[in-house]
DNA sequence: CGGATTACAAACCGACTGTCGGTCTATGAA
DNA sequence: TTCATAGACCGACAGTCGGTTTGTAATCCG
C-alpha cells in the first residue's frame, strides 16, 4: 500500500489546489466540476473516486484553508503571555489573513450557504471560533454565562471588518477601529 | 395601460410570493425555476418576461424581504426619544425578526453568496445597515471616525446572535447578552 | 500466481437554466 | 370602428452541469 496510496494522495492534493484556486476566483456556483477536470487533466471518474461530489470537494478545500489559517494565527500569538494582548494580536492577525481573497471568498462568503449554516458553524467551532473563545475566556473580562455568545458576536464583528478591509478599505484605520472595539468589549482603559 | 399593467403586476407578485417561500424553505441552490413554474402554474416564457433570471428573481425576493423588515423595525422604535434606547430597541426587534426562517435563510445566509458580497453590501446599506448606523451615530457614544466601522461590526455581531437564536438558542439569554454587548460598546454603566 | 482492491477513464443520464420564435389580447391613436 | 403596437404569456429547444455506471489497467497481498 505505498505506490498506489501515494499516487492517490498526489491526485487529491492536485485537485485540491486547483479547486481552491477556482473556488476563490469564481466562487462555488460559477466553478464547474468540468473546469476542475479540464485544468487538472483528470477524468470524471477519477475525481468522483476521490471526492464524493462538488460539495465534498468544497468542504475539503474549506477545511484545508481554515487549517492553514489556524496555524498562522497560532504562530502569531505564540509566546504572548497577557491574555488581552494575545486576543488583540490574534484578532489583528486574522484580519490580515482574511484579506487574502482565497480566505475571504471561501471561508467568509461561500461556506455558510454551501455547507448550510449548521455544518459551517460546526466547522468554525474547530477553528477560528474555538480559538477566539478560548482567548476571550482567558482574559476574564466577560462574564462566564455570556462568554459563548460574546465570542460569537466578536468573531462576527471581526470577520465583517476583515471583509471591509478586503473590499479595499483603509487597512490601518480598520485595525485601529477593531482595537477600539475590543477595548470597549473588554472594558479596558 | 391598466388591465394589462395590473395583470403583469399581479403575476409578478404571485411569483414573488411563491419564490420567497421556496427560497426560504430550500435555499437558493435547491430551488429550481422549474418548481417555481409548477407551483405558480406559469410558463417559462412568462417568468423570464418579468424577471431576467433566477438571480434577478432572488434579488427581488431579497429586496421585498428587507423592505418589510425595515418597516417593522421603524415601527418598533417609533416614538422613542433616547438614542441609546432606540438603538437597543431596534436591535432587539431585528433579532426577533431574524428569527423568522424566511429572513434568516434569505437575508443572512444566501444573499451574500448569491449576489456577491459587493452587491449585497450595497443593498444592506439601504436597509438594516443604514438604519443601524444612523441610530448608533445618534447616541454619540462612538467617535465619528470609527462610526462606520463600528456600525458594521455591531450589525455583524447582532446578525450572528440572531442566527444563534434562530438555530434554537435560548432567546431571552441571547437578548440579555446582546444588551450587555451593547452596553459595553456604548461604554454605558 | 491470482483474486481483491484501487486509480482512473469515458460514455451516458436526468435535471436545470436560459433562449427564441411565436400567439393572444388590451390599448390608444387614426 | 379600425388597426398597428406593445406587453403578457407560451412551449419547444439547446447547452451545461452534476452525478452515475460500466469498463480497464495497475498494484497489492495472501
CSV table of C-alpha atoms (C1' of nucleotides) in Angstrom, one decimal:
chain,number,residue,atom,x,y,z
A,1,UNK,CA,0.0,0.0,0.0
A,2,UNK,CA,2.6,2.5,-1.0
A,3,UNK,CA,2.8,3.4,-4.6
A,4,UNK,CA,-0.9,3.3,-5.0
A,5,UNK,CA,-1.6,5.3,-1.9
A,6,UNK,CA,1.0,7.9,-2.8
A,7,UNK,CA,-0.5,8.3,-6.3
A,8,UNK,CA,-3.9,8.8,-4.8
A,9,UNK,CA,-2.7,11.3,-2.3
A,10,UNK,CA,-0.9,13.2,-5.0
A,11,UNK,CA,-4.0,13.3,-7.2
A,12,UNK,CA,-6.1,14.5,-4.2
A,13,UNK,CA,-3.6,17.3,-3.5
A,14,UNK,CA,-3.5,18.4,-7.1
A,15,UNK,CA,-7.3,18.6,-7.3
A,16,UNK,CA,-7.5,20.3,-4.0
A,17,UNK,CA,-5.0,23.0,-5.1
A,18,UNK,CA,-6.8,23.6,-8.4
A,19,UNK,CA,-10.2,23.6,-6.8
A,20,UNK,CA,-9.1,26.1,-4.1
A,21,UNK,CA,-7.9,28.5,-6.8
A,22,UNK,CA,-11.1,28.2,-8.9
A,23,UNK,CA,-13.4,28.4,-5.9
A,24,UNK,CA,-11.6,31.5,-4.7
A,25,UNK,CA,-11.6,33.1,-8.1
A,26,UNK,CA,-15.1,32.5,-9.3
A,27,UNK,CA,-17.0,31.3,-6.2
A,28,UNK,CA,-18.7,28.0,-5.7
A,29,UNK,CA,-21.5,28.3,-8.1
A,30,UNK,CA,-19.6,29.6,-11.0
A,31,UNK,CA,-16.9,26.9,-10.7
A,32,UNK,CA,-17.9,23.8,-12.6
A,33,UNK,CA,-16.6,20.3,-12.0
A,34,UNK,CA,-16.0,20.4,-15.7
A,35,UNK,CA,-13.4,23.2,-15.3
A,36,UNK,CA,-11.7,21.4,-12.5
A,37,UNK,CA,-11.4,18.4,-14.7
A,38,UNK,CA,-10.0,20.3,-17.6
A,39,UNK,CA,-7.4,22.2,-15.5
A,40,UNK,CA,-6.3,19.1,-13.7
A,41,UNK,CA,-6.3,16.9,-16.8
A,42,UNK,CA,-8.2,14.3,-14.7
A,43,UNK,CA,-11.2,12.3,-15.7
A,44,UNK,CA,-14.7,12.5,-14.1
A,45,UNK,CA,-14.3,9.0,-12.7
A,46,UNK,CA,-11.0,9.9,-11.0
A,47,UNK,CA,-12.4,12.9,-9.3
A,48,UNK,CA,-15.5,11.2,-8.1
A,49,UNK,CA,-13.4,8.4,-6.9
A,50,UNK,CA,-11.6,10.7,-4.5
A,51,UNK,CA,-14.4,13.2,-3.6
A,52,UNK,CA,-18.0,12.3,-3.2
A,53,UNK,CA,-19.2,15.3,-5.1
A,54,UNK,CA,-18.8,19.0,-5.6
A,55,UNK,CA,-19.9,19.9,-2.1
A,56,UNK,CA,-17.5,17.4,-0.6
A,57,UNK,CA,-14.7,18.9,-2.7
A,58,UNK,CA,-15.6,22.3,-1.4
A,59,UNK,CA,-15.6,21.1,2.1
A,60,UNK,CA,-12.1,19.6,1.7
A,61,UNK,CA,-11.0,23.0,0.3
A,62,UNK,CA,-12.5,24.8,3.2
A,63,UNK,CA,-11.1,22.6,5.8
A,64,UNK,CA,-7.6,22.9,4.3
A,65,UNK,CA,-7.9,26.7,4.2
A,66,UNK,CA,-9.2,27.0,7.7
A,67,UNK,CA,-6.5,24.7,9.0
A,68,UNK,CA,-3.8,26.8,7.3
A,69,UNK,CA,-5.2,30.0,8.8
A,70,UNK,CA,-5.4,28.4,12.2
A,71,UNK,CA,-1.7,27.5,12.1
A,72,UNK,CA,-0.7,31.1,11.2
A,73,UNK,CA,-2.7,32.6,13.9
A,74,UNK,CA,-1.2,30.2,16.5
A,75,UNK,CA,2.2,31.3,15.3
A,76,UNK,CA,1.2,35.0,15.7
A,77,UNK,CA,0.2,34.7,19.3
A,78,UNK,CA,2.8,32.3,20.4
A,79,UNK,CA,4.7,33.5,23.4
A,80,UNK,CA,2.4,36.2,24.3
A,81,UNK,CA,1.6,35.9,28.0
A,82,UNK,CA,-1.0,38.6,28.6
A,83,UNK,CA,-4.4,37.2,27.5
A,84,UNK,CA,-5.8,40.5,26.4
A,85,UNK,CA,-2.7,41.1,24.3
A,86,UNK,CA,-2.9,37.6,22.8
A,87,UNK,CA,-6.5,38.2,21.9
A,88,UNK,CA,-5.7,41.5,20.3
A,89,UNK,CA,-2.8,40.1,18.3
A,90,UNK,CA,-4.8,37.1,17.2
A,91,UNK,CA,-7.7,39.2,16.0
A,92,UNK,CA,-5.4,41.5,14.0
A,93,UNK,CA,-3.6,38.6,12.5
A,94,UNK,CA,-6.9,37.1,11.5
A,95,UNK,CA,-8.0,40.3,9.8
A,96,UNK,CA,-4.8,40.4,7.8
A,97,UNK,CA,-5.2,36.8,6.8
A,98,UNK,CA,-8.9,37.3,5.8
A,99,UNK,CA,-7.6,39.9,3.4
A,100,UNK,CA,-6.5,37.1,1.2
A,101,UNK,CA,-9.1,36.7,-1.5
A,102,UNK,CA,-9.0,33.0,-1.1
A,103,UNK,CA,-9.9,33.1,2.6
A,104,UNK,CA,-12.4,35.8,2.0
A,105,UNK,CA,-14.4,34.1,-0.7
A,106,UNK,CA,-14.2,30.5,0.6
A,107,UNK,CA,-14.4,30.9,4.3
A,108,UNK,CA,-16.4,34.1,4.8
A,109,UNK,CA,-18.7,34.2,1.8
A,110,UNK,CA,-19.4,30.9,0.3
A,111,UNK,CA,-19.0,28.5,3.2
A,112,UNK,CA,-22.2,29.2,5.0
A,113,UNK,CA,-24.5,28.9,2.1
A,114,UNK,CA,-22.8,25.9,0.5
A,115,UNK,CA,-22.5,23.7,3.7
A,116,UNK,CA,-25.5,25.1,5.3
A,117,UNK,CA,-25.3,27.2,8.4
A,118,UNK,CA,-25.3,24.3,10.8
A,119,UNK,CA,-22.4,22.4,9.3
A,120,UNK,CA,-20.5,25.7,8.8
A,121,UNK,CA,-20.8,26.5,12.4
A,122,UNK,CA,-19.7,23.1,13.5
A,123,UNK,CA,-16.5,23.5,11.4
A,124,UNK,CA,-15.8,27.0,12.6
A,125,UNK,CA,-16.1,25.7,16.1
A,126,UNK,CA,-13.0,23.6,15.5
A,127,UNK,CA,-11.0,26.5,14.1
A,128,UNK,CA,-11.3,30.3,14.3
A,129,UNK,CA,-14.2,30.3,16.8
A,130,UNK,CA,-12.7,27.8,19.1
A,131,UNK,CA,-9.5,29.8,19.3
A,132,UNK,CA,-11.2,33.1,19.8
A,133,UNK,CA,-13.5,31.8,22.5
A,134,UNK,CA,-10.5,30.4,24.4
A,135,UNK,CA,-8.6,33.6,24.1
A,136,UNK,CA,-11.6,35.7,25.2
A,137,UNK,CA,-12.3,33.4,28.1
A,138,UNK,CA,-8.7,33.7,29.2
A,139,UNK,CA,-9.0,37.5,29.6
A,140,UNK,CA,-11.7,37.0,32.2
A,141,UNK,CA,-13.2,40.3,31.0
A,142,UNK,CA,-16.6,38.7,30.1
A,143,UNK,CA,-19.0,37.0,32.5
A,144,UNK,CA,-18.9,33.3,32.0
A,145,UNK,CA,-22.6,33.0,31.2
A,146,UNK,CA,-22.2,35.3,28.3
A,147,UNK,CA,-18.8,34.0,27.1
A,148,UNK,CA,-20.1,31.9,24.3
A,149,UNK,CA,-22.4,34.5,22.8
A,150,UNK,CA,-19.9,37.2,23.2
A,151,UNK,CA,-17.3,35.2,21.4
A,152,UNK,CA,-19.7,34.6,18.6
A,153,UNK,CA,-20.5,38.2,18.3
A,154,UNK,CA,-16.9,39.3,18.5
A,155,UNK,CA,-15.9,36.8,15.8
A,156,UNK,CA,-18.7,38.0,13.5
A,157,UNK,CA,-17.7,41.6,14.1
A,158,UNK,CA,-14.0,40.9,13.3
A,159,UNK,CA,-15.0,38.9,10.2
A,160,UNK,CA,-17.0,41.8,9.0
A,161,UNK,CA,-14.2,44.2,9.4
A,162,UNK,CA,-11.9,41.8,7.6
A,163,UNK,CA,-14.3,41.8,4.7
A,164,UNK,CA,-14.4,45.6,4.7
A,165,UNK,CA,-10.6,45.7,4.6
A,166,UNK,CA,-10.5,43.1,1.8
A,167,UNK,CA,-13.0,45.2,-0.1
A,168,UNK,CA,-10.5,47.9,-0.2
A,169,UNK,CA,-10.9,49.9,2.9
A,170,UNK,CA,-8.2,51.6,4.8
A,171,UNK,CA,-6.2,48.9,6.4
A,172,UNK,CA,-4.6,50.7,9.4
A,173,UNK,CA,-7.8,52.7,10.1
A,174,UNK,CA,-9.8,49.5,10.3
A,175,UNK,CA,-7.3,47.9,12.6
A,176,UNK,CA,-7.5,51.0,14.9
A,177,UNK,CA,-11.3,50.7,14.9
A,178,UNK,CA,-11.1,47.0,15.8
A,179,UNK,CA,-8.7,47.7,18.6
A,180,UNK,CA,-11.1,50.3,19.9
A,181,UNK,CA,-14.0,47.9,19.6
A,182,UNK,CA,-12.0,45.3,21.5
A,183,UNK,CA,-11.1,47.8,24.3
A,184,UNK,CA,-14.8,48.6,24.7
A,185,UNK,CA,-15.8,45.0,24.9
A,186,UNK,CA,-13.2,44.2,27.5
A,187,UNK,CA,-13.9,47.4,29.3
A,188,UNK,CA,-10.3,48.4,29.2
A,189,UNK,CA,-9.0,52.0,29.7
B,1,UNK,CA,-52.5,50.8,-19.9
B,2,UNK,CA,-54.5,49.5,-17.0
B,3,UNK,CA,-55.8,46.0,-17.3
B,4,UNK,CA,-52.5,44.8,-18.8
B,5,UNK,CA,-50.3,46.5,-16.3
B,6,UNK,CA,-52.4,45.1,-13.4
B,7,UNK,CA,-52.2,41.6,-14.7
B,8,UNK,CA,-48.5,41.9,-15.0
B,9,UNK,CA,-48.1,43.3,-11.5
B,10,UNK,CA,-50.4,40.5,-10.2
B,11,UNK,CA,-48.2,37.9,-11.9
B,12,UNK,CA,-45.0,39.4,-10.5
B,13,UNK,CA,-46.5,39.5,-7.0
B,14,UNK,CA,-47.6,35.9,-7.3
B,15,UNK,CA,-44.3,34.7,-8.5
B,16,UNK,CA,-42.5,36.7,-5.8
B,17,UNK,CA,-44.6,35.2,-3.0
B,18,UNK,CA,-44.0,31.6,-4.2
B,19,UNK,CA,-40.3,32.2,-4.8
B,20,UNK,CA,-39.9,33.7,-1.4
B,21,UNK,CA,-41.4,30.7,0.2
B,22,UNK,CA,-39.3,28.2,-1.8
B,23,UNK,CA,-36.1,30.1,-1.4
B,24,UNK,CA,-36.7,30.2,2.3
B,25,UNK,CA,-37.6,26.6,2.6
B,26,UNK,CA,-34.9,25.0,0.4
B,27,UNK,CA,-32.3,27.7,-0.1
B,28,UNK,CA,-31.3,29.3,-3.4
B,29,UNK,CA,-29.4,26.4,-5.0
B,30,UNK,CA,-32.0,23.7,-4.2
B,31,UNK,CA,-34.8,25.8,-5.5
B,32,UNK,CA,-35.3,25.3,-9.3
B,33,UNK,CA,-37.0,27.7,-11.6
B,34,UNK,CA,-38.9,24.6,-12.7
B,35,UNK,CA,-40.5,24.3,-9.3
B,36,UNK,CA,-41.4,27.9,-9.2
B,37,UNK,CA,-43.1,27.5,-12.6
B,38,UNK,CA,-45.0,24.4,-11.4
B,39,UNK,CA,-46.3,25.9,-8.2
B,40,UNK,CA,-47.3,29.1,-9.9
B,41,UNK,CA,-48.8,27.5,-13.0
B,42,UNK,CA,-46.9,29.9,-15.1
B,43,UNK,CA,-44.9,29.2,-18.2
B,44,UNK,CA,-41.1,29.6,-18.6
B,45,UNK,CA,-41.6,32.5,-21.1
B,46,UNK,CA,-43.8,34.4,-18.7
B,47,UNK,CA,-41.4,34.2,-15.8
B,48,UNK,CA,-38.4,35.2,-17.9
B,49,UNK,CA,-40.5,38.0,-19.3
B,50,UNK,CA,-40.9,39.5,-15.8
B,51,UNK,CA,-37.5,38.5,-14.3
B,52,UNK,CA,-34.2,38.4,-16.1
B,53,UNK,CA,-33.3,35.2,-14.5
B,54,UNK,CA,-33.0,33.2,-11.3
B,55,UNK,CA,-30.6,35.6,-9.7
B,56,UNK,CA,-32.8,38.6,-10.6
B,57,UNK,CA,-35.8,36.8,-9.1
B,58,UNK,CA,-33.8,36.2,-5.9
B,59,UNK,CA,-32.8,39.8,-5.8
B,60,UNK,CA,-36.4,40.9,-6.0
B,61,UNK,CA,-37.3,38.5,-3.2
B,62,UNK,CA,-34.5,39.8,-1.1
B,63,UNK,CA,-35.4,43.4,-1.7
B,64,UNK,CA,-39.0,42.8,-0.7
B,65,UNK,CA,-38.0,40.9,2.5
B,66,UNK,CA,-35.5,43.6,3.6
B,67,UNK,CA,-38.1,46.3,2.9
B,68,UNK,CA,-40.7,44.5,5.0
B,69,UNK,CA,-38.2,44.1,7.9
B,70,UNK,CA,-37.2,47.7,7.7
B,71,UNK,CA,-40.8,48.8,8.1
B,72,UNK,CA,-41.3,46.7,11.2
B,73,UNK,CA,-38.1,48.0,12.8
B,74,UNK,CA,-39.1,51.6,12.2
B,75,UNK,CA,-42.4,50.8,13.8
B,76,UNK,CA,-40.7,49.3,16.8
B,77,UNK,CA,-38.5,52.3,17.6
B,78,UNK,CA,-41.1,54.9,16.7
B,79,UNK,CA,-41.6,57.4,19.5
B,80,UNK,CA,-38.5,56.5,21.4
B,81,UNK,CA,-36.6,59.7,22.2
B,82,UNK,CA,-33.4,58.5,23.9
B,83,UNK,CA,-31.0,57.4,21.1
B,84,UNK,CA,-29.4,54.6,23.1
B,85,UNK,CA,-32.8,53.2,24.0
B,86,UNK,CA,-33.9,53.4,20.4
B,87,UNK,CA,-30.8,51.6,19.3
B,88,UNK,CA,-31.3,48.9,21.9
B,89,UNK,CA,-35.0,48.5,21.0
B,90,UNK,CA,-34.2,48.4,17.2
B,91,UNK,CA,-31.5,45.8,17.7
B,92,UNK,CA,-33.7,43.5,19.8
B,93,UNK,CA,-36.5,43.9,17.3
B,94,UNK,CA,-34.2,42.9,14.5
B,95,UNK,CA,-33.1,39.8,16.4
B,96,UNK,CA,-36.7,38.7,16.8
B,97,UNK,CA,-37.4,39.3,13.1
B,98,UNK,CA,-34.3,37.5,12.0
B,99,UNK,CA,-35.7,34.5,13.9
B,100,UNK,CA,-38.1,34.1,11.1
B,101,UNK,CA,-36.7,31.3,8.9
B,102,UNK,CA,-37.5,33.4,5.8
B,103,UNK,CA,-35.4,36.3,6.9
B,104,UNK,CA,-32.7,34.0,8.2
B,105,UNK,CA,-32.2,32.0,5.1
B,106,UNK,CA,-32.7,34.7,2.5
B,107,UNK,CA,-31.1,37.7,4.1
B,108,UNK,CA,-28.5,36.3,6.3
B,109,UNK,CA,-27.3,33.1,4.6
B,110,UNK,CA,-27.9,33.1,0.9
B,111,UNK,CA,-27.8,36.7,0.0
B,112,UNK,CA,-24.1,37.3,0.2
B,113,UNK,CA,-23.1,34.4,-1.9
B,114,UNK,CA,-25.8,34.7,-4.5
B,115,UNK,CA,-25.5,38.4,-5.1
B,116,UNK,CA,-21.8,38.6,-4.4
B,117,UNK,CA,-20.6,40.4,-1.4
B,118,UNK,CA,-20.4,43.8,-3.1
B,119,UNK,CA,-23.9,44.0,-4.3
B,120,UNK,CA,-25.2,42.5,-1.0
B,121,UNK,CA,-23.4,45.2,0.9
B,122,UNK,CA,-24.9,47.9,-1.3
B,123,UNK,CA,-28.3,46.6,-0.7
B,124,UNK,CA,-27.8,46.3,3.1
B,125,UNK,CA,-26.7,49.9,3.1
B,126,UNK,CA,-30.2,50.9,2.1
B,127,UNK,CA,-31.8,48.9,4.8
B,128,UNK,CA,-30.6,47.4,8.1
B,129,UNK,CA,-27.1,48.9,8.0
B,130,UNK,CA,-28.3,52.3,7.1
B,131,UNK,CA,-30.7,52.4,10.0
B,132,UNK,CA,-28.3,51.0,12.5
B,133,UNK,CA,-25.6,53.4,11.5
B,134,UNK,CA,-27.9,56.4,12.0
B,135,UNK,CA,-29.1,55.1,15.3
B,136,UNK,CA,-25.6,54.4,16.6
B,137,UNK,CA,-24.4,57.8,15.4
B,138,UNK,CA,-27.3,59.5,17.3
B,139,UNK,CA,-26.1,58.1,20.6
B,140,UNK,CA,-22.8,60.0,20.1
B,141,UNK,CA,-21.1,57.2,22.1
B,142,UNK,CA,-18.7,56.3,19.3
B,143,UNK,CA,-16.1,58.6,17.8
B,144,UNK,CA,-17.1,59.8,14.4
B,145,UNK,CA,-14.1,58.5,12.6
B,146,UNK,CA,-14.9,55.0,13.7
B,147,UNK,CA,-18.7,55.2,13.3
B,148,UNK,CA,-18.9,53.5,10.0
B,149,UNK,CA,-16.8,50.5,11.0
B,150,UNK,CA,-18.3,50.2,14.4
B,151,UNK,CA,-21.8,50.2,12.9
B,152,UNK,CA,-20.6,47.4,10.6
B,153,UNK,CA,-19.2,45.4,13.4
B,154,UNK,CA,-22.2,45.9,15.5
B,155,UNK,CA,-24.6,44.8,12.8
B,156,UNK,CA,-22.5,41.7,12.1
B,157,UNK,CA,-22.5,40.9,15.8
B,158,UNK,CA,-26.2,41.3,16.1
B,159,UNK,CA,-26.8,39.2,12.9
B,160,UNK,CA,-24.7,36.4,14.4
B,161,UNK,CA,-26.7,36.3,17.6
B,162,UNK,CA,-29.9,36.4,15.6
B,163,UNK,CA,-28.7,33.3,13.7
B,164,UNK,CA,-27.8,31.6,17.0
B,165,UNK,CA,-31.3,32.3,18.3
B,166,UNK,CA,-32.9,31.0,15.1
B,167,UNK,CA,-30.8,27.9,15.4
B,168,UNK,CA,-32.5,27.2,18.7
B,169,UNK,CA,-30.6,29.0,21.3
B,170,UNK,CA,-32.1,30.4,24.5
B,171,UNK,CA,-34.0,33.5,23.3
B,172,UNK,CA,-34.0,35.6,26.5
B,173,UNK,CA,-30.5,34.7,27.3
B,174,UNK,CA,-29.3,35.8,23.9
B,175,UNK,CA,-31.1,39.1,24.3
B,176,UNK,CA,-29.5,39.7,27.6
B,177,UNK,CA,-26.1,39.0,26.1
B,178,UNK,CA,-26.8,41.4,23.3
B,179,UNK,CA,-27.8,44.1,25.7
B,180,UNK,CA,-24.6,43.6,27.7
B,181,UNK,CA,-22.7,43.7,24.4
B,182,UNK,CA,-24.3,47.0,23.5
B,183,UNK,CA,-23.7,48.5,26.9
B,184,UNK,CA,-20.0,47.7,26.6
B,185,UNK,CA,-19.8,49.2,23.1
B,186,UNK,CA,-21.5,52.4,24.2
B,187,UNK,CA,-19.5,52.5,27.4
B,188,UNK,CA,-22.6,52.6,29.5
B,189,UNK,CA,-22.9,51.9,33.3
C,1,DC,C1',0.2,-16.9,-9.2
C,2,DG,C1',-4.5,-14.9,-8.7
C,3,DG,C1',-8.3,-12.8,-6.5
C,4,DA,C1',-9.2,-8.3,-4.5
C,5,DT,C1',-8.6,-3.5,-4.3
C,6,DT,C1',-7.5,0.9,-6.0
C,7,DA,C1',-6.9,4.6,-9.6
C,8,DC,C1',-8.5,6.1,-13.5
C,9,DA,C1',-11.3,6.5,-18.0
C,10,DA,C1',-15.4,7.6,-20.8
C,11,DA,C1',-20.0,7.1,-22.2
C,12,DC,C1',-24.2,8.3,-20.5
C,13,DC,C1',-28.4,10.3,-17.8
C,14,DG,C1',-31.6,13.4,-15.8
C,15,DA,C1',-32.2,17.9,-14.4
C,16,DC,C1',-31.7,22.5,-14.9
C,17,DT,C1',-31.2,27.4,-16.8
C,18,DG,C1',-31.9,30.4,-20.2
C,19,DT,C1',-33.3,31.4,-25.3
C,20,DC,C1',-36.2,32.1,-29.2
C,21,DG,C1',-39.9,32.3,-32.3
C,22,DG,C1',-44.4,32.9,-31.9
C,23,DT,C1',-49.6,33.7,-30.2
C,24,DC,C1',-53.0,36.4,-27.9
C,25,DT,C1',-55.1,40.5,-26.2
C,26,DA,C1',-55.5,45.1,-24.3
C,27,DT,C1',-54.6,49.8,-25.7
C,28,DG,C1',-54.8,54.1,-27.8
C,29,DA,C1',-54.3,56.8,-32.0
C,30,DA,C1',-56.3,57.4,-36.6
D,1,DT,C1',-64.5,51.4,-35.7
D,2,DT,C1',-60.1,50.0,-37.4
D,3,DC,C1',-55.6,48.7,-36.8
D,4,DA,C1',-50.8,48.9,-35.6
D,5,DT,C1',-48.2,48.3,-31.4
D,6,DA,C1',-46.6,46.6,-27.1
D,7,DG,C1',-46.9,43.9,-23.3
D,8,DA,C1',-48.2,39.2,-21.3
D,9,DC,C1',-47.6,34.7,-22.0
D,10,DC,C1',-46.5,30.1,-24.2
D,11,DG,C1',-43.7,25.9,-25.1
D,12,DA,C1',-40.1,23.7,-27.7
D,13,DC,C1',-35.3,23.6,-27.7
D,14,DA,C1',-30.2,24.0,-26.9
D,15,DG,C1',-26.5,23.9,-23.9
D,16,DT,C1',-24.4,22.9,-19.5
D,17,DC,C1',-23.7,20.7,-15.3
D,18,DG,C1',-23.6,17.3,-11.5
D,19,DG,C1',-23.5,12.7,-10.8
D,20,DT,C1',-23.8,7.5,-12.2
D,21,DT,C1',-22.4,3.5,-14.3
D,22,DT,C1',-19.6,0.4,-16.7
D,23,DG,C1',-15.2,-0.9,-18.0
D,24,DT,C1',-9.9,-1.3,-17.8
D,25,DA,C1',-5.3,-1.3,-16.1
D,26,DA,C1',-2.2,-1.3,-12.4
D,27,DT,C1',-1.0,-2.6,-7.8
D,28,DC,C1',-1.3,-5.1,-3.6
D,29,DC,C1',-1.4,-9.1,-0.8
D,30,DG,C1',-2.4,-13.9,0.6
